[in-house]
Structure formats: C-alpha cells, structure tokens
XYZ file of C-alpha atoms in Angstrom:
283
model
C 84.723 173.196 150.872
C 85.624 169.937 149.256
C 89.361 169.140 149.244
C 90.819 169.330 145.766
C 92.752 166.061 146.349
C 89.596 164.315 147.326
C 87.832 165.489 144.186
C 90.702 164.180 142.046
C 90.492 160.811 143.832
C 86.651 160.652 143.401
C 86.996 161.297 139.641
C 89.599 158.588 139.403
C 87.347 156.096 141.331
C 84.409 157.064 138.968
C 86.528 156.292 135.784
C 87.830 153.024 137.207
C 84.446 151.908 138.616
C 82.771 152.812 135.265
C 85.354 150.868 133.300
C 85.139 147.882 135.627
C 81.370 147.827 134.906
C 81.338 148.448 131.156
C 84.549 146.888 129.847
C 83.459 143.247 130.659
C 80.163 143.811 128.914
C 81.873 145.153 125.768
C 84.625 142.615 125.905
C 82.008 139.809 125.832
C 80.492 141.322 122.644
C 83.817 141.141 120.762
C 84.879 137.858 122.360
C 87.888 139.512 124.219
C 88.881 138.269 127.706
C 87.579 140.891 130.179
C 90.962 141.071 131.931
C 92.666 141.961 128.644
C 89.994 144.614 128.004
C 90.540 146.059 131.488
C 94.355 146.325 130.942
C 93.723 148.056 127.598
C 91.247 150.309 129.332
C 93.860 151.124 132.119
C 96.357 152.157 129.481
C 93.801 154.265 127.733
C 92.743 156.260 130.794
C 96.144 156.384 132.310
C 98.486 159.270 132.511
C 100.313 158.227 129.161
C 97.222 158.597 127.017
C 93.962 160.335 128.247
C 95.283 161.208 131.740
C 91.858 160.534 133.393
C 93.122 158.508 136.302
C 95.735 159.872 138.648
C 97.545 157.722 141.264
C 97.108 158.830 144.779
C 97.502 157.177 148.166
C 93.986 155.756 148.139
C 94.125 154.506 144.570
C 97.619 152.945 145.011
C 96.487 151.338 148.242
C 93.353 149.943 146.652
C 95.451 148.567 143.641
C 97.918 146.975 146.062
C 95.022 145.305 148.023
C 93.648 144.113 144.738
C 96.879 142.276 143.914
C 97.106 140.941 147.462
C 93.551 139.561 147.271
C 94.205 138.087 143.830
C 97.118 136.195 145.273
C 95.096 135.139 148.294
C 92.386 133.861 145.903
C 95.132 132.026 143.852
C 96.213 130.155 147.064
C 92.475 129.596 147.977
C 91.703 127.993 144.645
C 94.283 125.269 144.942
C 92.324 122.037 145.362
C 94.468 119.987 147.729
C 92.217 116.995 147.422
C 92.981 116.703 143.812
C 96.633 117.409 144.382
C 96.909 114.851 147.061
C 95.102 112.337 144.879
C 97.620 112.977 142.090
C 100.598 112.270 144.290
C 103.990 114.062 143.801
C 103.617 113.936 139.878
C 101.836 117.363 139.517
C 104.346 118.895 141.928
C 107.332 117.583 140.076
C 105.856 118.663 136.778
C 105.418 122.150 138.077
C 108.981 122.262 139.393
C 110.284 120.902 136.100
C 108.463 123.546 134.012
C 109.659 126.469 136.202
C 113.201 125.146 136.122
C 113.133 124.936 132.319
C 111.815 128.469 132.049
C 114.583 129.925 134.228
C 117.408 127.860 132.602
C 116.180 128.886 129.141
C 116.049 132.586 130.134
C 119.487 132.377 131.678
C 121.031 130.763 128.682
C 119.395 133.236 126.335
C 120.660 136.209 128.342
C 124.230 134.793 128.557
C 124.192 133.921 124.867
C 123.129 137.371 123.877
C 125.687 138.982 126.142
C 123.358 140.474 128.613
C 123.723 140.459 132.471
C 122.811 136.987 133.859
C 120.579 138.881 136.307
C 118.173 139.621 133.422
C 117.770 135.942 133.014
C 116.009 135.979 136.472
C 113.857 138.800 135.360
C 113.050 137.162 131.975
C 112.299 133.891 133.595
C 110.026 135.359 136.305
C 106.554 133.768 136.266
C 103.450 135.543 137.636
C 100.016 133.886 138.290
C 98.103 137.197 138.509
C 96.716 137.680 135.033
C 96.484 133.953 134.143
C 94.460 133.461 137.288
C 91.967 136.120 136.238
C 91.612 134.504 132.767
C 91.147 131.006 134.373
C 88.445 132.418 136.529
C 86.709 134.154 133.741
C 86.744 131.119 131.419
C 85.793 128.687 134.089
C 88.956 126.588 133.500
C 90.269 127.090 137.122
C 88.547 123.931 138.392
C 89.556 121.774 135.482
C 92.681 119.565 135.590
C 94.283 121.828 133.048
C 93.489 124.893 135.148
C 94.695 123.302 138.332
C 97.984 122.223 136.704
C 98.469 125.778 135.232
C 97.791 127.320 138.590
C 100.235 124.943 140.266
C 102.919 125.712 137.765
C 102.238 129.460 137.987
C 102.188 129.310 141.759
C 105.469 127.428 141.953
C 106.970 129.838 139.405
C 105.807 132.853 141.381
C 107.238 131.296 144.539
C 110.460 130.697 142.802
C 110.582 134.055 141.318
C 109.961 135.758 144.611
C 112.424 133.502 146.412
C 115.245 134.031 143.851
C 114.804 137.844 143.767
C 114.757 137.893 147.591
C 117.958 135.770 147.592
C 119.664 137.968 145.012
C 118.794 141.083 146.881
C 120.063 139.545 150.151
C 123.291 138.585 148.350
C 123.750 142.212 146.995
C 122.887 143.731 150.289
C 125.230 141.532 152.247
C 128.005 142.087 149.637
C 128.445 138.314 149.055
C 127.915 134.966 150.764
C 128.649 135.756 154.505
C 127.011 135.820 157.862
C 124.750 138.633 156.872
C 123.635 136.786 153.776
C 122.802 133.699 155.945
C 120.904 135.922 158.437
C 118.667 137.355 155.665
C 118.033 133.899 154.114
C 117.158 132.758 157.678
C 114.631 135.594 157.997
C 113.006 134.537 154.753
C 112.817 130.911 156.071
C 110.931 132.242 159.024
C 107.776 132.917 157.137
C 107.656 129.224 156.089
C 108.183 128.128 159.615
C 105.459 130.448 160.732
C 103.146 129.034 158.088
C 103.738 125.566 159.334
C 103.037 126.596 162.939
C 99.879 128.413 161.958
C 98.755 125.302 159.859
C 99.317 123.019 162.879
C 97.418 125.336 165.158
C 94.540 125.904 162.736
C 94.073 122.167 162.052
C 94.146 121.453 165.793
C 91.537 124.061 166.547
C 89.302 122.946 163.675
C 89.445 119.382 164.872
C 88.898 120.295 168.480
C 86.081 122.802 167.916
C 84.646 121.548 164.653
C 81.122 122.935 165.394
C 82.405 126.391 166.153
C 84.574 126.482 163.029
C 81.728 125.200 160.815
C 80.544 128.842 160.631
C 83.676 129.719 158.674
C 82.377 127.958 155.478
C 78.665 128.657 155.966
C 76.920 130.268 152.984
C 74.601 132.342 155.127
C 76.350 133.906 158.109
C 75.361 137.479 158.953
C 78.631 138.132 160.624
C 80.737 136.658 157.657
C 83.182 134.972 160.081
C 84.800 133.172 157.218
C 85.548 136.338 155.212
C 86.758 138.104 158.436
C 88.970 135.087 159.289
C 90.444 134.846 155.772
C 91.244 138.495 155.638
C 92.921 138.337 159.011
C 95.035 135.383 157.996
C 95.953 137.287 154.867
C 96.929 140.518 156.496
C 98.846 138.551 159.183
C 101.011 136.941 156.706
C 101.398 140.109 154.697
C 102.496 141.985 157.778
C 104.952 139.180 158.714
C 106.385 139.178 155.131
C 106.743 142.987 155.196
C 108.462 142.741 158.662
C 110.931 140.273 157.214
C 111.359 142.449 154.126
C 109.912 139.784 151.820
C 107.563 140.523 149.008
C 103.992 140.710 150.656
C 102.400 138.737 147.864
C 104.315 135.598 149.079
C 102.554 135.964 152.451
C 99.134 136.605 150.777
C 99.466 133.446 148.648
C 100.641 131.371 151.620
C 97.608 132.555 153.577
C 95.247 131.512 150.863
C 96.824 128.129 150.396
C 96.748 127.524 154.209
C 93.072 128.434 154.312
C 92.312 126.139 151.402
C 94.341 123.258 153.060
C 92.452 123.557 156.369
C 88.946 124.324 155.109
C 88.495 121.906 152.177
C 84.751 122.497 151.785
C 85.186 126.197 151.061
C 82.920 126.688 148.067
C 80.611 129.442 149.284
C 83.517 131.216 150.945
C 85.638 131.137 147.846
C 82.796 132.837 145.920
C 82.609 135.531 148.554
C 86.236 136.387 148.192
C 86.029 136.315 144.478
C 83.140 138.783 144.676
C 85.055 141.136 146.914
C 88.262 140.855 144.892
C 86.977 140.796 141.306
C 84.079 143.063 142.048
C 86.091 145.947 143.281
C 89.759 145.643 144.272
C 91.223 143.613 141.344
C 90.067 146.193 138.608
C 92.221 148.826 140.299
C 95.206 146.382 140.091
C-alpha cells in the first residue's frame, strides 16, 4: 500500500512540475518574465491560497538544492576574462554601489527610529531572482548583465558576511576572543578557496589533456558536471561545518570553477539545464 506521505509528495511534485512547464509558455504570451510568473504561481498553489503544494523533506531539500545550484551558476557565469580586461574599475564600482545601498538603508532606519539592525536587513542584496531574469532575457553575457551580476554578487557576499559577523557578535556577547574565533572560522572558507584554486590550476596545467574532458560538449560520463557538483557540495559542506550560509560556499565554488575553466560554454549550458529545468522552479 502506498505511503500517504509519499502520495502527498507526488501530488506536490506534479503541481510544481506542471507549473514549471506551463507557466513560462503562458508568461511569454503576456510578455511577463517567466520567473515572475513562477513566483506568482508558487503563491497561488501554496498553503496560503489554494493549498495544493505541501512542504515536506523532499520538497524542501529540492528547493534548497535549487537555490544552491542557482548560486553556483551565478558564480559560473562570471566572465573573468572580461573582468580582468576591465581592471579594478568594475570591482570598485560594485563595491561602491553595495556600500551606498547599505549606508542609505542604515540612515533610513536610524532616521525613522528603527533598530539599526534593520538597516542590514533592508540593505541586503540578493542575486537569485535577478540572475534568473538575466538568463531569461539573454542579458547575462552583455556588459550590463556582467556588471549587474558583479554588483549583485558583491552585495550578496557583503550581506552574508555582515549577517554572519552580527550573528557572531551576538553569540559571543561582544567583541572578545570568542568573536575573533568565529570571524577566524569564517575566514577559513576563503583560505580554503584559495588553496583549492591553487591546486586546481596546478592540476589543470600539469594534466591539461586529462582535464580537457571537463569542458567537452559530448562526454558520456559527464565528468565536468560531476566535478562541478563535487566542488559545489564540498564548499557547501565546509560552509555548513563553519556555520556559514551555504550559499556563500556554492557561489565560491562556481566562481572558482569559472576562473579555472575559462572555456566552459557547453558545461555552463548543462548546469543551466539541470538547475533551470528542474531544481530552480522548486526554489
């Protein structure tokens, strides 16, 4: 006899999969971004309106994987050739925009008499939905799209780091040895990323023929996809171990992969197919 819990999960999967297939088609007809249509569809079938989709362990895990894959793709889409050609100007521009957003949010909260912590919340930047829109409109590869992704990525980084620092401050009860220890743990993931980058670049240089399979368009074993997912889950696990938001680890993994494997065109399309085709709609 079928487990009632599995039956409920299967029904939820059917509704989400049906929406993921039909909503983009309908959205195109009315000239609405598919991601916006999917969000509206999620609200409609959710527990607050029609109550057709019920969160469960599998659904929640799939949604979390969708967000992690989205952040991995965000890192993967960074074109380091263009960024290096542009020098430090795009980076400084991204830092400047992020700083202005946080300062404005903080001043607004203080001026309105709210807790300054709300300034951190109000100034938080997320690349998730803008990334989907950039992919959908084809702007991700344009200079505008690259600049927007850079600003969003820096903002996401800054938001995660600031929230982690505030949480460490609250947990330690002030600036003390415990606070320094927690900040040190956060720095470990960046040290780890640098070590992985150095090792990967050395291995690719030393065994270039073997690693050429990673970016091949026709590889029955899909070594590139397996390697990318391994790197993503490695940094997600490290981030979780250090009690840091896993999306930081996922984004770092994508950025590292993009930095090492510059000619990643076919592989990038494969990850977008996996993410946007199944996991991201659940997110």
